[in-house]
N, CA, C and O of each residue as an XYZ file, in Angstrom:
612
protein
N     -21.915    -29.982    -11.820
C     -22.071    -28.925    -10.850
C     -21.113    -29.139     -9.698
O     -20.749    -30.272     -9.386
N     -20.704    -28.049     -9.064
C     -19.794    -28.174     -7.935
C     -20.580    -28.308     -6.642
O     -21.742    -27.911     -6.550
N     -19.922    -28.871     -5.662
C     -20.573    -29.038     -4.359
C     -20.850    -27.670     -3.758
O     -20.081    -26.724     -3.934
N     -21.962    -27.588     -3.047
C     -22.293    -26.367     -2.343
C     -22.411    -26.687     -0.861
O     -22.348    -27.849     -0.457
N     -22.578    -25.668     -0.072
C     -22.650    -25.848      1.381
C     -23.829    -26.747      1.742
O     -23.697    -27.608      2.612
N     -24.964    -26.565      1.098
C     -26.143    -27.384      1.397
C     -25.857    -28.860      1.161
O     -26.220    -29.700      1.985
N     -25.214    -29.184      0.053
C     -24.941    -30.596     -0.246
C     -24.001    -31.201      0.794
O     -24.190    -32.339      1.222
N     -22.998    -30.442      1.193
C     -22.062    -30.938      2.203
C     -22.749    -31.128      3.546
O     -22.532    -32.133      4.223
N     -23.581    -30.158      3.935
C     -24.266    -30.242      5.226
C     -25.303    -31.356      5.232
O     -25.465    -32.053      6.234
N     -25.998    -31.524      4.129
C     -27.009    -32.577      4.048
C     -26.360    -33.945      4.290
O     -26.866    -34.753      5.070
N     -25.256    -34.189      3.626
C     -24.557    -35.462      3.797
C     -24.026    -35.611      5.225
O     -24.156    -36.669      5.840
N     -23.433    -34.550      5.733
C     -22.864    -34.579      7.084
C     -23.931    -34.890      8.138
O     -23.735    -35.770      8.976
N     -25.055    -34.173      8.099
C     -26.103    -34.378      9.107
C     -26.824    -35.720      8.923
O     -27.239    -36.345      9.899
N     -26.966    -36.152      7.678
C     -27.576    -37.468      7.430
C     -26.715    -38.563      8.049
O     -27.227    -39.479      8.692
N     -25.404    -38.459      7.849
C     -24.493    -39.456      8.404
C     -24.445    -39.390      9.936
O     -24.301    -40.418     10.596
N     -24.565    -38.194     10.494
C     -24.589    -38.069     11.947
C     -25.806    -38.766     12.548
O     -25.739    -39.309     13.651
N     -26.905    -38.747     11.823
C     -28.126    -39.436     12.273
C     -28.101    -40.920     11.914
O     -29.052    -41.656     12.178
N     -26.985    -41.343     11.304
C     -26.785    -42.735     10.903
C     -27.889    -43.238      9.967
O     -28.403    -44.348     10.104
N     -28.224    -42.376      9.019
C     -29.207    -42.732      8.001
C     -28.493    -42.951      6.680
O     -27.543    -42.240      6.351
N     -28.950    -43.932      5.932
C     -28.435    -44.121      4.579
C     -29.234    -43.199      3.655
O     -30.257    -42.640      4.051
N     -28.758    -43.053      2.438
C     -29.508    -42.265      1.458
C     -30.877    -42.899      1.224
O     -31.884    -42.201      1.103
N     -30.901    -44.212      1.164
C     -32.158    -44.936      0.932
C     -33.147    -44.677      2.070
O     -34.325    -44.421      1.818
N     -32.680    -44.741      3.315
C     -33.565    -44.524      4.475
C     -34.118    -43.104      4.484
O     -35.305    -42.898      4.736
N     -33.258    -42.124      4.208
C     -33.724    -40.737      4.162
C     -34.708    -40.551      3.018
O     -35.704    -39.842      3.165
N     -34.442    -41.171      1.896
C     -35.331    -41.085      0.737
C     -36.720    -41.620      1.079
O     -37.728    -41.018      0.710
N     -36.772    -42.752      1.784
C     -38.059    -43.336      2.173
C     -38.816    -42.416      3.129
O     -40.034    -42.272      3.021
N     -38.089    -41.790      4.070
C     -38.730    -40.869      5.013
C     -39.281    -39.628      4.308
O     -40.288    -39.059      4.730
N     -38.611    -39.218      3.234
C     -39.033    -38.028      2.488
C     -39.990    -38.365      1.345
O     -40.575    -37.474      0.729
N     -40.140    -39.655      1.072
C     -40.966    -40.123     -0.033
C     -40.430    -39.623     -1.378
O     -41.170    -39.129     -2.228
N     -39.099    -39.776     -1.534
C     -38.426    -39.468     -2.799
C     -37.501    -40.645     -3.112
O     -37.367    -41.564     -2.304
N     -36.875    -40.615     -4.262
C     -35.958    -41.704     -4.615
C     -34.591    -41.458     -3.980
O     -34.237    -40.325     -3.652
N     -33.835    -42.536     -3.814
C     -32.484    -42.389     -3.267
C     -31.580    -41.649     -4.254
O     -30.568    -41.066     -3.867
N     -31.959    -41.680     -5.529
C     -31.206    -40.929     -6.540
C     -31.346    -39.426     -6.311
O     -30.417    -38.665     -6.582
N     -32.503    -39.001     -5.814
C     -32.693    -37.579     -5.502
C     -31.761    -37.159     -4.377
O     -31.138    -36.099     -4.440
N     -31.668    -37.997     -3.344
C     -30.782    -37.694     -2.226
C     -29.342    -37.627     -2.718
O     -28.600    -36.715     -2.353
N     -28.952    -38.576     -3.532
C     -27.600    -38.602     -4.081
C     -27.326    -37.335     -4.896
O     -26.264    -36.725     -4.776
N     -28.292    -36.954     -5.718
C     -28.158    -35.761     -6.560
C     -27.984    -34.513     -5.688
O     -27.157    -33.655     -5.995
N     -28.758    -34.410     -4.606
C     -28.658    -33.254     -3.716
C     -27.307    -33.222     -3.014
O     -26.707    -32.158     -2.861
N     -26.829    -34.385     -2.589
C     -25.557    -34.446     -1.877
C     -24.361    -34.201     -2.794
O     -23.299    -33.784     -2.332
N     -24.526    -34.456     -4.069
C     -23.467    -34.181     -5.039
C     -23.489    -32.733     -5.523
O     -22.583    -32.290     -6.229
N     -24.533    -32.001     -5.136
C     -24.646    -30.607     -5.556
C     -25.223    -30.450     -6.946
O     -25.058    -29.403     -7.571
N     -25.905    -31.484     -7.443
C     -26.479    -31.438     -8.789
C     -27.939    -31.021     -8.783
O     -28.625    -31.144     -9.798
N     -28.409    -30.539     -7.671
C     -29.784    -30.089     -7.567
C     -30.094    -29.728     -6.129
O     -29.272    -29.920     -5.233
N     -31.293    -29.202     -5.921
C     -31.718    -28.789     -4.592
C     -33.075    -29.394     -4.280
O     -33.910    -29.552     -5.170
N     -33.293    -29.732     -3.019
C     -34.637    -30.185     -2.649
C     -35.611    -29.010     -2.676
O     -35.210    -27.857     -2.521
N     -36.882    -29.311     -2.874
C     -37.897    -28.266     -2.843
C     -38.112    -27.753     -1.419
O     -37.524    -28.266     -0.467
N     -38.955    -26.745     -1.290
C     -39.205    -26.133      0.023
C     -39.752    -27.141      1.033
O     -39.282    -27.215      2.168
N     -40.746    -27.911      0.606
C     -41.341    -28.887      1.521
C     -40.310    -29.910      1.977
O     -40.230    -30.243      3.159
N     -39.525    -30.403      1.027
C     -38.499    -31.384      1.378
C     -37.421    -30.768      2.273
O     -36.907    -31.436      3.170
N     -37.080    -29.511      2.038
C     -36.087    -28.854      2.895
C     -36.604    -28.783      4.332
O     -35.854    -29.022      5.278
N     -37.870    -28.457      4.488
C     -38.454    -28.379      5.836
C     -38.474    -29.763      6.478
O     -38.180    -29.898      7.666
N     -38.816    -30.792      5.705
C     -38.831    -32.162      6.224
C     -37.423    -32.622      6.601
O     -37.219    -33.254      7.637
N     -36.467    -32.296      5.750
C     -35.066    -32.679      6.007
C     -34.591    -32.051      7.310
O     -33.998    -32.722      8.155
N     -34.856    -30.762      7.463
C     -34.441    -30.066      8.675
C     -35.062    -30.715      9.910
O     -34.403    -30.882     10.936
N     -36.332    -31.077      9.796
C     -37.034    -31.705     10.923
C     -36.481    -33.110     11.197
O     -36.214    -33.452     12.349
N     -36.307    -33.922     10.150
C     -35.815    -35.290     10.317
C     -34.381    -35.354     10.847
O     -34.039    -36.233     11.639
N     -33.553    -34.418     10.404
C     -32.156    -34.426     10.818
C     -31.930    -33.598     12.081
O     -30.812    -33.504     12.589
N     -33.017    -33.001     12.577
C     -32.971    -32.207     13.806
C     -31.970    -31.054     13.689
O     -31.144    -30.823     14.573
N     -32.075    -30.345     12.570
C     -31.214    -29.203     12.286
C     -32.115    -28.067     11.820
O     -33.069    -28.286     11.074
N     -31.806    -26.854     12.265
C     -32.639    -25.736     11.822
C     -32.425    -25.482     10.332
O     -31.359    -25.753      9.779
N     -33.459    -24.959      9.710
C     -33.409    -24.658      8.285
C     -32.315    -23.628      7.993
O     -31.645    -23.701      6.963
N     -32.142    -22.676      8.903
C     -31.118    -21.639      8.715
C     -29.718    -22.246      8.656
O     -28.895    -21.856      7.828
N     -29.460    -23.207      9.546
C     -28.145    -23.844      9.574
C     -27.899    -24.590      8.269
O     -26.784    -24.579      7.747
N     -28.926    -25.231      7.744
C     -28.771    -25.971      6.489
C     -28.479    -25.052      5.304
O     -27.780    -25.439      4.368
N     -29.015    -23.840      5.351
C     -28.938    -22.960      4.186
C     -27.844    -21.905      4.246
O     -27.523    -21.297      3.225
N     -27.267    -21.676      5.417
C     -26.271    -20.612      5.539
C     -25.034    -20.973      4.734
O     -24.409    -22.012      4.948
N     -24.701    -20.103      3.816
C     -23.494    -20.275      3.011
C     -22.341    -19.641      3.785
O     -22.369    -18.450      4.092
N     -21.345    -20.437      4.092
C     -20.189    -19.926      4.809
C     -19.307    -19.173      3.833
O     -19.143    -19.583      2.684
N     -18.742    -18.073      4.295
C     -17.882    -17.254      3.453
C     -16.460    -17.790      3.490
O     -15.896    -18.019      4.560
N     -15.893    -17.985      2.314
C     -14.520    -18.434      2.206
C     -13.627    -17.286      1.740
O     -12.452    -17.498      1.439
N     -14.178    -16.071      1.679
C     -13.409    -14.937      1.186
C     -12.221    -14.631      2.085
O     -11.142    -14.306      1.590
N     -12.405    -14.730      3.409
C     -11.311    -14.437      4.326
C     -10.148    -15.376      4.110
O      -8.994    -14.949      4.099
N     -10.443    -16.650      3.938
C      -9.412    -17.644      3.701
C      -8.723    -17.386      2.367
O      -7.504    -17.513      2.257
N      -9.491    -17.030      1.376
C      -8.961    -16.738      0.047
C      -8.029    -15.525      0.112
O      -6.969    -15.514     -0.513
N      -8.435    -14.504      0.875
C      -7.618    -13.295      1.028
C      -6.306    -13.622      1.740
O      -5.246    -13.134      1.349
N      -6.381    -14.449      2.783
C      -5.174    -14.817      3.531
C      -4.193    -15.572      2.644
O      -2.987    -15.328      2.689
N      -4.720    -16.498      1.831
C      -3.849    -17.254      0.931
C      -3.164    -16.335     -0.071
O      -1.956    -16.439     -0.283
N      -3.926    -15.437     -0.689
C      -3.340    -14.559     -1.700
C      -2.350    -13.592     -1.062
O      -1.337    -13.249     -1.671
N      -2.638    -13.149      0.167
C      -1.712    -12.277      0.879
C      -0.410    -13.021      1.177
O       0.681    -12.466      1.041
N      -0.542    -14.276      1.583
C       0.643    -15.092      1.864
C       1.497    -15.245      0.608
O       2.714    -15.064      0.664
N       0.872    -15.576     -0.528
C       1.629    -15.736     -1.761
C       2.230    -14.404     -2.219
O       3.345    -14.369     -2.739
N       1.498    -13.325     -2.028
C       2.025    -12.008     -2.374
C       3.231    -11.650     -1.527
O       4.214    -11.110     -2.034
N       3.158    -11.953     -0.222
C       4.263    -11.665      0.683
C       5.491    -12.520      0.364
O       6.620    -12.030      0.371
N       5.257    -13.787      0.088
C       6.370    -14.675     -0.282
C       7.028    -14.190     -1.569
O       8.253    -14.133     -1.667
N       6.197    -13.841     -2.558
C       6.761    -13.366     -3.825
C       7.502    -12.047     -3.626
O       8.517    -11.799     -4.276
N       6.990    -11.194     -2.719
C       7.678     -9.936     -2.428
C       9.077    -10.217     -1.879
O      10.058     -9.615     -2.317
N       9.158    -11.131     -0.922
C      10.454    -11.462     -0.310
C      11.423    -12.029     -1.342
O      12.599    -11.667     -1.357
N      10.934    -12.909     -2.196
C      11.796    -13.516     -3.212
C      12.261    -12.459     -4.215
O      13.447    -12.383     -4.535
N      11.331    -11.651     -4.705
C      11.699    -10.617     -5.687
C      12.656     -9.607     -5.065
O      13.615     -9.175     -5.705
N      12.392     -9.229     -3.808
C      13.258     -8.284     -3.116
C      14.670     -8.854     -2.960
O      15.655     -8.159     -3.209
N      14.762    -10.115     -2.549
C      16.075    -10.744     -2.368
C      16.829    -10.820     -3.699
O      18.025    -10.533     -3.749
N      16.148    -11.197     -4.756
C      16.787    -11.275     -6.077
C      17.234     -9.877     -6.522
O      18.320     -9.718     -7.080
N      16.402     -8.878     -6.277
C      16.749     -7.500     -6.634
C      18.012     -7.057     -5.910
O      18.906     -6.466     -6.518
N      18.088     -7.338     -4.620
C      19.269     -6.961     -3.833
C      20.516     -7.685     -4.360
O      21.584     -7.086     -4.483
N      20.368     -8.970     -4.665
C      21.515     -9.725     -5.191
C      21.996     -9.168     -6.528
O      23.199     -9.027     -6.749
N      21.065     -8.856     -7.408
C      21.438     -8.323     -8.723
C      22.096     -6.961     -8.582
O      23.124     -6.695     -9.204
N      21.503     -6.097     -7.763
C      22.095     -4.764     -7.576
C      23.451     -4.867     -6.894
O      24.364     -4.104     -7.210
N      23.591     -5.807     -5.958
C      24.876     -6.003     -5.294
C      25.937     -6.490     -6.266
O      27.103     -6.106     -6.171
N      25.528     -7.332     -7.195
C      26.459     -7.838     -8.200
C      26.865     -6.724     -9.165
O      28.028     -6.617     -9.554
N      25.883     -5.891     -9.548
C      26.166     -4.787    -10.475
C      27.024     -3.699     -9.832
O      27.856     -3.080    -10.496
N      26.816     -3.473     -8.548
C      27.523     -2.390     -7.839
C      28.523     -2.986     -6.853
O      28.514     -2.645     -5.671
N      29.362     -3.856     -7.331
C      30.318     -4.571     -6.481
C      31.280     -3.642     -5.753
O      31.744     -3.961     -4.658
N      31.578     -2.504     -6.351
C      32.549     -1.595     -5.730
C      32.098     -1.090     -4.355
O      32.932     -0.792     -3.500
N      30.785     -0.995     -4.142
C      30.277     -0.561     -2.825
C      30.494     -1.616     -1.748
O      30.551     -1.302     -0.559
N      30.613     -2.846     -2.169
C      30.644     -3.951     -1.207
C      31.995     -4.668     -1.168
O      32.124     -5.686     -0.488
N      33.025     -4.151     -1.896
C      34.331     -4.803     -1.969
C      34.968     -4.993     -0.592
O      35.394     -6.095     -0.243
N      35.028     -3.942      0.164
C      35.715     -4.012      1.458
C      34.720     -4.089      2.616
O      34.964     -3.539      3.690
N      33.605     -4.771      2.391
C      32.547     -4.897      3.405
C      33.063     -5.556      4.683
O      32.668     -5.176      5.785
N      33.933     -6.530      4.536
C      34.442     -7.254      5.708
C      35.411     -6.393      6.528
O      35.650     -6.675      7.703
N      35.952     -5.372      5.923
C      36.913     -4.503      6.621
C      36.243     -3.340      7.335
O      36.891     -2.648      8.119
N      34.959     -3.110      7.082
C      34.238     -1.990      7.697
C      33.762     -2.385      9.089
O      33.589     -3.564      9.399
N      33.555     -1.362      9.919
C      33.035     -1.672     11.253
C      31.530     -1.921     11.177
O      30.896     -1.627     10.163
N      30.970     -2.457     12.239
C      29.575     -2.904     12.256
C      28.596     -1.772     11.959
O      27.616     -1.986     11.245
N      28.832     -0.587     12.482
C      27.903      0.528     12.254
C      27.848      0.917     10.776
O      26.779      1.262     10.272
N      28.981      0.866     10.079
C      28.994      1.175      8.651
C      28.261      0.104      7.846
O      27.555      0.417      6.888
N      28.429     -1.155      8.236
C      27.751     -2.256      7.556
C      26.235     -2.131      7.750
O      25.474     -2.286      6.795
N      25.801     -1.854      8.968
C      24.365     -1.692      9.256
C      23.811     -0.514      8.459
O      22.729     -0.615      7.880
N      24.534      0.589      8.423
C      24.116      1.767      7.662
C      23.958      1.426      6.180
O      22.971      1.807      5.551
N      24.935      0.706      5.630
C      24.887      0.300      4.226
C      23.695     -0.618      3.946
O      23.032     -0.486      2.917
N      23.427     -1.544      4.861
C      22.290     -2.453      4.714
C      20.983     -1.667      4.709
O      20.124     -1.901      3.860
N      20.826     -0.735      5.650
C      19.586      0.051      5.712
C      19.416      0.952      4.495
O      18.302      1.114      3.996
N      20.503      1.537      4.014
C      20.416      2.381      2.819
C      20.007      1.535      1.612
O      19.127      1.926      0.845
N      20.642      0.387      1.447
C      20.312     -0.515      0.334
C      18.869     -0.996      0.443
O      18.136     -1.041     -0.545
N      18.483     -1.350      1.648
C      17.106     -1.791      1.893
C      16.122     -0.681      1.536
O      15.138     -0.926      0.839
N      16.380      0.531      2.007
C      15.489      1.667      1.747
C      15.383      2.017      0.277
O      14.311      2.388     -0.202
N      16.487      1.900     -0.440
C      16.485      2.227     -1.862
C      15.710      1.205     -2.695
O      15.188      1.530     -3.761
N      15.640     -0.021     -2.203
C      15.056     -1.096     -3.010
C      13.757     -1.663     -2.453
O      13.223     -2.627     -3.001
N      13.252     -1.095     -1.398
C      12.080     -1.679     -0.730
C      10.841     -1.695     -1.632
O      10.025     -2.614     -1.550
N      10.702     -0.696     -2.476
C       9.499     -0.609     -3.307
C       9.665     -1.282     -4.668
O       8.695     -1.398     -5.417
N      10.859     -1.721     -4.995
C      11.124     -2.351     -6.288
C      10.260     -3.591     -6.484
O       9.741     -3.827     -7.576
N      10.109     -4.374     -5.435
C       9.372     -5.633     -5.533
C       7.885     -5.483     -5.224
O       7.133     -6.450     -5.339
N       7.457     -4.303     -4.841
C       6.072     -4.106     -4.400
C       5.056     -4.346     -5.519
O       4.109     -5.111     -5.337
N       5.238     -3.714     -6.650
C       4.267     -3.842     -7.743
C       4.163     -5.279     -8.258
O       3.052     -5.793     -8.391
N       5.300     -5.951     -8.554
C       5.161     -7.344     -9.016
C       4.510     -8.256     -7.980
O       3.725     -9.135     -8.338
N       4.824     -8.059     -6.709
C       4.239     -8.937     -5.682
C       2.749     -8.675     -5.506
O       1.992     -9.609     -5.243
N       2.311     -7.432     -5.644
C       0.872     -7.135     -5.588
C       0.167     -7.797     -6.766
O      -0.917     -8.358     -6.606
N       0.767     -7.736     -7.925
C       0.188     -8.390     -9.108
C       0.093     -9.896     -8.890
O      -0.926    -10.508     -9.210
N       1.148    -10.491     -8.349
C       1.131    -11.936     -8.076
C       0.038    -12.271     -7.064
O      -0.688    -13.249     -7.246
N      -0.089    -11.478     -6.005
C      -1.146    -11.699     -5.018
C      -2.524    -11.617     -5.640
O      -3.393    -12.428     -5.320
N      -2.743    -10.651     -6.524
C      -4.037    -10.514     -7.196
C      -4.316    -11.673     -8.139
O      -5.454    -12.128     -8.252
N      -3.282    -12.149     -8.812
C      -3.445    -13.315     -9.689
C      -3.895    -14.520     -8.873
O      -4.789    -15.260     -9.283
N      -3.266    -14.710     -7.713
C      -3.681    -15.814     -6.843
C      -5.110    -15.608     -6.368
O      -5.890    -16.560     -6.353
N      -5.475    -14.396     -5.980
C      -6.806    -14.120     -5.427
C      -7.908    -14.345     -6.451
O      -8.924    -14.972     -6.152
N      -7.704    -13.829     -7.666
C      -8.773    -13.875     -8.660
C      -8.716    -15.067     -9.607
O      -9.728    -15.410    -10.220
N      -7.554    -15.707     -9.740
C      -7.450    -16.755    -10.743
C      -7.063    -18.116    -10.166
O      -7.800    -19.087    -10.340
N      -5.942    -18.202     -9.495
C      -5.409    -19.500     -9.080
C      -6.212    -20.115     -7.953
O      -6.582    -21.285     -8.051
N      -6.502    -19.381     -6.881
C      -7.239    -19.938     -5.735
C      -8.645    -20.363     -6.141
O      -9.054    -21.459     -5.760
N      -9.419    -19.563     -6.896
C     -10.733    -20.052     -7.319
C     -10.666    -21.327     -8.171
O     -11.550    -22.177     -8.075
N      -9.638    -21.464     -8.992
C      -9.489    -22.693     -9.794
C      -9.160    -23.886     -8.907
O      -9.603    -24.999     -9.192
N      -8.396    -23.681     -7.842
C      -8.072    -24.762     -6.914
C      -9.324    -25.209     -6.167
O      -9.504    -26.399     -5.908
N     -10.196    -24.251     -5.819
C     -11.419    -24.584     -5.083
C     -12.363    -25.410     -5.944
O     -13.078    -26.267     -5.424
N     -12.379    -25.168     -7.256
C     -13.230    -25.929     -8.163
C     -12.727    -27.353     -8.309
O     -13.508    -28.304     -8.329
N     -11.400    -27.490     -8.411
C     -10.810    -28.826     -8.560
C     -10.949    -29.562     -7.259
O     -10.521    -30.712     -7.151
């Protein structure tokens, strides 16, 4: 089983109170293996034990049980990877099109700055959406597949 918020908080608050698993187990009248199992996320304490734990560790039951949302962080990561992939795909697209259409760029160094800027904006505008679909797909792959697998590992 994977670690859950309760297992992480139980260990954190137990250590803050400077209690060993054995000491907490004795206070709860359970085995130290039960405490270990709960802290590893391989099980949950019963209702009575949860109330005792909250009281012994001086933490409200709500704080022990609230599952923090990691969706925002997951969304930010996938957005970052999508944006990076967009920039890379866009740059490669511009390079390939520039190589294929060399005649437009032959005398680029001889043109004045306004013509160069105009050419850059036209090229940018023509190719801005080329990388959009692949980068959205990459972002979704990270959101639904890669990031959840990283969280499990």
